[in-house]
mmCIF file of C-alpha atoms in Angstrom:
data_model
loop_
_atom_site.group_PDB
_atom_site.id
_atom_site.type_symbol
_atom_site.label_atom_id
_atom_site.label_comp_id
_atom_site.label_asym_id
_atom_site.label_seq_id
_atom_site.Cartn_x
_atom_site.Cartn_y
_atom_site.Cartn_z
ATOM 1 C CA GLU A 1 137.584 53.943 77.467
ATOM 2 C CA THR A 2 134.077 55.165 78.312
ATOM 3 C CA GLY A 3 131.865 52.069 78.061
ATOM 4 C CA VAL A 4 129.768 53.688 75.333
ATOM 5 C CA THR A 5 129.768 51.608 72.167
ATOM 6 C CA GLN A 6 128.494 52.375 68.691
ATOM 7 C CA SER A 7 127.847 50.232 65.652
ATOM 8 C CA PRO A 8 128.757 50.012 62.909
ATOM 9 C CA THR A 9 132.107 51.817 62.875
ATOM 10 C CA HIS A 10 131.857 52.643 59.172
ATOM 11 C CA LEU A 11 128.977 52.659 56.718
ATOM 12 C CA ILE A 12 128.555 53.502 53.046
ATOM 13 C CA LYS A 13 125.112 54.316 51.653
ATOM 14 C CA THR A 14 123.739 55.877 48.515
ATOM 15 C CA ARG A 15 121.622 58.979 48.261
ATOM 16 C CA GLY A 16 117.956 58.350 49.069
ATOM 17 C CA GLN A 17 118.583 55.299 51.215
ATOM 18 C CA GLN A 18 117.797 54.956 54.894
ATOM 19 C CA VAL A 19 120.299 54.182 57.656
ATOM 20 C CA THR A 20 120.134 53.089 61.301
ATOM 21 C CA LEU A 21 122.987 53.713 63.706
ATOM 22 C CA ARG A 22 123.146 52.133 67.138
ATOM 23 C CA CYS A 23 124.501 53.164 70.506
ATOM 24 C CA SER A 24 124.837 51.277 73.774
ATOM 25 C CA SER A 25 125.125 53.636 76.674
ATOM 26 C CA GLN A 26 127.400 53.261 79.657
ATOM 27 C CA SER A 27 125.976 51.095 82.418
ATOM 28 C CA GLY A 28 123.643 53.084 84.694
ATOM 29 C CA HIS A 29 123.165 55.943 82.230
ATOM 30 C CA ASN A 30 119.616 56.866 81.238
ATOM 31 C CA THR A 31 120.204 59.707 78.787
ATOM 32 C CA VAL A 32 121.561 59.487 75.261
ATOM 33 C CA SER A 33 122.459 62.373 72.966
ATOM 34 C CA TRP A 34 123.373 62.200 69.291
ATOM 35 C CA TYR A 35 125.719 64.537 67.456
ATOM 36 C CA GLN A 36 126.712 64.985 63.817
ATOM 37 C CA GLN A 37 130.306 65.986 63.141
ATOM 38 C CA ALA A 38 131.072 67.022 59.574
ATOM 39 C CA LEU A 39 134.685 66.881 58.450
ATOM 40 C CA GLY A 40 136.712 69.695 60.004
ATOM 41 C CA GLN A 41 133.830 70.896 62.152
ATOM 42 C CA GLY A 42 132.708 70.611 65.743
ATOM 43 C CA PRO A 43 129.908 68.232 66.642
ATOM 44 C CA GLN A 44 126.361 69.516 66.167
ATOM 45 C CA PHE A 45 123.603 68.407 68.552
ATOM 46 C CA ILE A 46 120.895 66.364 66.820
ATOM 47 C CA PHE A 47 118.658 65.308 69.708
ATOM 48 C CA GLN A 48 118.547 63.718 73.128
ATOM 49 C CA TYR A 49 116.526 60.913 74.685
ATOM 50 C CA TYR A 50 115.720 60.621 78.354
ATOM 51 C CA ARG A 51 113.825 57.606 79.643
ATOM 52 C CA GLU A 52 112.736 56.652 76.149
ATOM 53 C CA GLU A 53 111.378 60.086 75.182
ATOM 54 C CA GLU A 54 112.928 62.800 73.059
ATOM 55 C CA ASN A 55 113.536 65.807 75.305
ATOM 56 C CA GLY A 56 115.634 68.140 73.221
ATOM 57 C CA ARG A 57 116.314 68.621 69.529
ATOM 58 C CA GLY A 58 118.767 70.633 67.490
ATOM 59 C CA ASN A 59 118.274 72.180 64.078
ATOM 60 C CA PHE A 60 117.842 68.952 62.133
ATOM 61 C CA PRO A 61 114.937 67.987 59.835
ATOM 62 C CA PRO A 62 112.352 65.335 60.783
ATOM 63 C CA ARG A 63 114.038 62.735 58.593
ATOM 64 C CA PHE A 64 116.458 62.439 61.503
ATOM 65 C CA SER A 65 114.653 60.395 64.124
ATOM 66 C CA GLY A 66 115.554 58.235 67.043
ATOM 67 C CA LEU A 67 114.551 55.700 69.614
ATOM 68 C CA GLN A 68 115.643 54.828 73.097
ATOM 69 C CA PHE A 69 114.943 51.369 74.453
ATOM 70 C CA PRO A 70 114.145 50.228 78.013
ATOM 71 C CA ASN A 71 117.785 49.242 78.485
ATOM 72 C CA TYR A 72 118.664 52.844 77.500
ATOM 73 C CA SER A 73 120.409 51.866 74.292
ATOM 74 C CA SER A 74 119.490 54.058 71.354
ATOM 75 C CA GLU A 75 119.118 54.225 67.596
ATOM 76 C CA LEU A 76 119.508 57.104 65.200
ATOM 77 C CA ASN A 77 117.573 56.749 61.957
ATOM 78 C CA VAL A 78 118.110 58.922 58.922
ATOM 79 C CA ASN A 79 115.714 58.681 55.985
ATOM 80 C CA ALA A 80 116.182 59.901 52.424
ATOM 81 C CA LEU A 81 119.924 60.258 52.804
ATOM 82 C CA GLU A 82 121.589 63.276 51.244
ATOM 83 C CA LEU A 83 125.231 63.779 50.326
ATOM 84 C CA ASP A 84 125.567 66.337 53.161
ATOM 85 C CA ASP A 85 124.643 63.652 55.683
ATOM 86 C CA SER A 86 128.152 62.259 55.257
ATOM 87 C CA ALA A 87 129.727 62.764 58.673
ATOM 88 C CA LEU A 88 130.873 61.184 61.898
ATOM 89 C CA TYR A 89 127.903 60.455 64.148
ATOM 90 C CA LEU A 90 128.661 60.520 67.848
ATOM 91 C CA CYS A 91 126.582 59.146 70.647
ATOM 92 C CA ALA A 92 126.980 60.373 74.226
ATOM 93 C CA SER A 93 125.416 58.979 77.367
ATOM 94 C CA SER A 94 124.989 60.407 80.834
ATOM 95 C CA LEU A 95 123.213 59.560 84.058
ATOM 96 C CA VAL A 96 120.368 62.052 84.067
ATOM 97 C CA ALA A 97 118.933 64.778 81.919
ATOM 98 C CA GLY A 98 118.625 68.054 83.702
ATOM 99 C CA THR A 99 120.529 70.693 85.513
ATOM 100 C CA GLY A 100 123.227 68.639 87.139
ATOM 101 C CA GLY A 101 126.836 68.681 86.180
ATOM 102 C CA GLU A 102 126.654 65.243 84.669
ATOM 103 C CA ARG A 103 129.229 65.007 81.957
ATOM 104 C CA PRO A 104 128.401 63.103 78.788
ATOM 105 C CA TYR A 105 130.561 60.131 77.908
ATOM 106 C CA PHE A 106 131.118 59.780 74.189
ATOM 107 C CA GLY A 107 131.296 56.689 72.051
ATOM 108 C CA PRO A 108 133.857 56.204 69.258
ATOM 109 C CA GLY A 109 131.424 57.244 66.551
ATOM 110 C CA THR A 110 130.084 55.874 63.272
ATOM 111 C CA ARG A 111 131.555 57.231 60.062
ATOM 112 C CA LEU A 112 128.797 57.503 57.419
ATOM 113 C CA LEU A 113 129.588 58.125 53.780
ATOM 114 C CA VAL A 114 126.729 58.900 51.398
ATOM 115 C CA LEU A 115 127.493 58.483 47.702
ATOM 116 C CA ALA B 1 121.254 80.761 71.461
ATOM 117 C CA GLN B 2 124.716 80.161 72.741
ATOM 118 C CA THR B 3 127.755 80.222 70.481
ATOM 119 C CA VAL B 4 131.316 79.036 71.026
ATOM 120 C CA THR B 5 134.251 80.446 69.073
ATOM 121 C CA GLN B 6 137.718 78.989 68.728
ATOM 122 C CA SER B 7 139.790 81.393 66.676
ATOM 123 C CA GLN B 8 142.909 79.235 66.341
ATOM 124 C CA PRO B 9 142.412 76.503 63.709
ATOM 125 C CA GLU B 10 145.949 75.187 64.368
ATOM 126 C CA MET B 11 148.571 75.498 67.064
ATOM 127 C CA SER B 12 152.036 74.015 67.449
ATOM 128 C CA VAL B 13 154.097 73.450 70.562
ATOM 129 C CA GLN B 14 157.473 71.924 71.281
ATOM 130 C CA GLU B 15 157.539 68.895 73.512
ATOM 131 C CA ALA B 16 157.826 69.868 77.201
ATOM 132 C CA GLU B 17 156.717 73.444 76.469
ATOM 133 C CA THR B 18 153.472 75.163 77.400
ATOM 134 C CA VAL B 19 150.668 76.085 75.020
ATOM 135 C CA THR B 20 147.398 77.955 75.483
ATOM 136 C CA LEU B 21 144.295 77.335 73.396
ATOM 137 C CA SER B 22 141.685 80.088 73.223
ATOM 138 C CA CYS B 23 137.921 79.886 73.461
ATOM 139 C CA THR B 24 135.261 82.554 73.736
ATOM 140 C CA TYR B 25 131.536 82.071 74.055
ATOM 141 C CA ASP B 26 128.381 84.079 73.987
ATOM 142 C CA THR B 27 125.485 83.534 76.357
ATOM 143 C CA SER B 28 122.901 85.484 78.311
ATOM 144 C CA GLU B 29 122.824 82.880 81.062
ATOM 145 C CA SER B 30 124.545 83.378 84.388
ATOM 146 C CA ASP B 31 125.100 79.725 85.230
ATOM 147 C CA TYR B 32 126.449 77.105 82.870
ATOM 148 C CA TYR B 33 129.231 74.577 82.345
ATOM 149 C CA LEU B 34 132.239 74.780 80.087
ATOM 150 C CA PHE B 35 134.283 71.863 78.839
ATOM 151 C CA TRP B 36 137.414 71.125 76.896
ATOM 152 C CA TYR B 37 137.334 67.896 74.917
ATOM 153 C CA LYS B 38 140.206 66.207 73.110
ATOM 154 C CA GLN B 39 139.594 64.228 69.933
ATOM 155 C CA PRO B 40 142.585 62.203 68.713
ATOM 156 C CA PRO B 41 142.632 60.511 65.290
ATOM 157 C CA SER B 42 140.820 57.565 66.874
ATOM 158 C CA ARG B 43 137.793 59.943 66.963
ATOM 159 C CA GLN B 44 136.913 59.203 70.593
ATOM 160 C CA MET B 45 135.900 62.432 72.299
ATOM 161 C CA ILE B 46 137.718 62.564 75.637
ATOM 162 C CA LEU B 47 136.915 65.024 78.409
ATOM 163 C CA VAL B 48 139.990 67.030 79.387
ATOM 164 C CA ILE B 49 138.591 69.455 81.938
ATOM 165 C CA ARG B 50 135.315 70.953 83.150
ATOM 166 C CA GLN B 51 134.458 74.310 84.718
ATOM 167 C CA GLU B 52 131.283 75.347 86.500
ATOM 168 C CA ALA B 53 130.534 79.008 85.841
ATOM 169 C CA TYR B 54 129.509 79.704 89.441
ATOM 170 C CA LYS B 55 132.968 78.692 90.652
ATOM 171 C CA GLN B 56 135.530 81.460 90.560
ATOM 172 C CA GLN B 57 138.442 79.093 90.998
ATOM 173 C CA ASN B 58 139.948 77.883 87.754
ATOM 174 C CA ALA B 59 139.765 74.127 87.204
ATOM 175 C CA THR B 60 142.964 72.096 86.977
ATOM 176 C CA GLU B 61 143.623 68.494 86.000
ATOM 177 C CA ASN B 62 147.276 67.527 86.243
ATOM 178 C CA ARG B 63 149.038 69.277 83.334
ATOM 179 C CA PHE B 64 145.820 70.908 82.133
ATOM 180 C CA SER B 65 144.385 74.101 83.555
ATOM 181 C CA VAL B 66 141.943 76.744 82.448
ATOM 182 C CA ASN B 67 141.794 80.507 82.640
ATOM 183 C CA PHE B 68 138.098 81.250 83.091
ATOM 184 C CA GLN B 69 137.178 84.903 82.691
ATOM 185 C CA LYS B 70 133.409 85.059 83.148
ATOM 186 C CA ALA B 71 132.968 88.754 82.455
ATOM 187 C CA ALA B 72 134.986 88.486 79.264
ATOM 188 C CA LYS B 73 133.295 85.163 78.368
ATOM 189 C CA SER B 74 136.653 83.588 77.823
ATOM 190 C CA PHE B 75 137.735 80.038 78.639
ATOM 191 C CA SER B 76 141.280 79.199 77.592
ATOM 192 C CA LEU B 77 143.079 75.889 78.103
ATOM 193 C CA LYS B 78 146.708 75.749 79.167
ATOM 194 C CA ILE B 79 148.679 72.573 78.590
ATOM 195 C CA SER B 80 151.942 72.419 80.511
ATOM 196 C CA ASP B 81 154.862 70.106 79.786
ATOM 197 C CA SER B 82 153.345 69.132 76.436
ATOM 198 C CA GLN B 83 153.695 65.503 75.398
ATOM 199 C CA LEU B 84 153.459 63.816 72.011
ATOM 200 C CA GLY B 85 150.228 62.190 73.150
ATOM 201 C CA ASP B 86 148.625 65.612 73.541
ATOM 202 C CA ALA B 87 148.507 65.999 69.757
ATOM 203 C CA ALA B 88 144.834 66.039 68.824
ATOM 204 C CA MET B 89 141.890 68.243 67.930
ATOM 205 C CA TYR B 90 140.675 70.200 70.949
ATOM 206 C CA PHE B 91 137.096 71.377 71.249
ATOM 207 C CA CYS B 92 135.658 73.900 73.646
ATOM 208 C CA ALA B 93 132.016 73.248 74.577
ATOM 209 C CA TYR B 94 129.213 74.987 76.450
ATOM 210 C CA ARG B 95 126.367 73.383 78.368
ATOM 211 C CA SER B 96 123.410 75.207 79.792
ATOM 212 C CA VAL B 97 122.352 74.468 83.360
ATOM 213 C CA THR B 98 118.675 75.204 82.853
ATOM 214 C CA GLY B 99 116.938 73.202 80.180
ATOM 215 C CA GLY B 100 118.479 71.563 77.167
ATOM 216 C CA GLY B 101 119.414 68.471 79.071
ATOM 217 C CA ASN B 102 122.907 67.466 78.171
ATOM 218 C CA LYS B 103 123.079 69.428 74.931
ATOM 219 C CA LEU B 104 126.625 70.610 74.281
ATOM 220 C CA THR B 105 127.418 73.489 71.944
ATOM 221 C CA PHE B 106 130.881 73.019 70.456
ATOM 222 C CA GLY B 107 133.377 75.341 68.844
ATOM 223 C CA THR B 108 135.052 74.490 65.546
ATOM 224 C CA GLY B 109 138.145 73.100 67.201
ATOM 225 C CA THR B 110 141.883 73.738 67.372
ATOM 226 C CA GLN B 111 144.290 71.195 65.904
ATOM 227 C CA LEU B 112 147.271 70.901 68.250
ATOM 228 C CA LYS B 113 150.581 69.620 66.884
ATOM 229 C CA VAL B 114 153.355 68.622 69.252
ATOM 230 C CA GLU B 115 156.869 68.723 67.829
ATOM 231 C CA LEU B 116 160.051 67.073 69.051
#
């Protein structure tokens, strides 16, 4: 049990719709990262937020966007959903962004199905 | 860009036996972190063990240990006295020390089955 929570646990959307996924980080953590895990694959880094600003992004299009709030919780927004967006979305929080050995703590994920 | 390769899609082990999961990575950096994560059917990604590249000593955590070969860019996980609860997908992951924040680069995973 890591203290990182995500909502909802499951979600079904249709192609072209927009979706918002939410993550509450572990108490005291100020950095949140989001990952997309397609079926049978390893997680792929989407982006990271540190003190409410994006400070790292993977190879994902701009229709993937995010927010981090003053309480360090975070949202992942995906616009114009495509079938390939169907995946498990994982949120991970850690204490600081930078060069330390801080390990990310993962949430249980949100399973998104796009029809 | 760094890459992580796990060449064993599936492995099986008998309960109480030992199994080794392989991982290789590619990087031009000299300092970094390596992780093994376990993902059971519940989907929660659980940290198994962590290794700092500047440390020559292999990390150990109870029944879990690694064989870190920096020159060969190899990072294998050994599970001793395997238990039914060890059955899960195991991911090897790389994290840069400089820049990138907490970005992890994952391999494709190894599905571990534990048999009675």
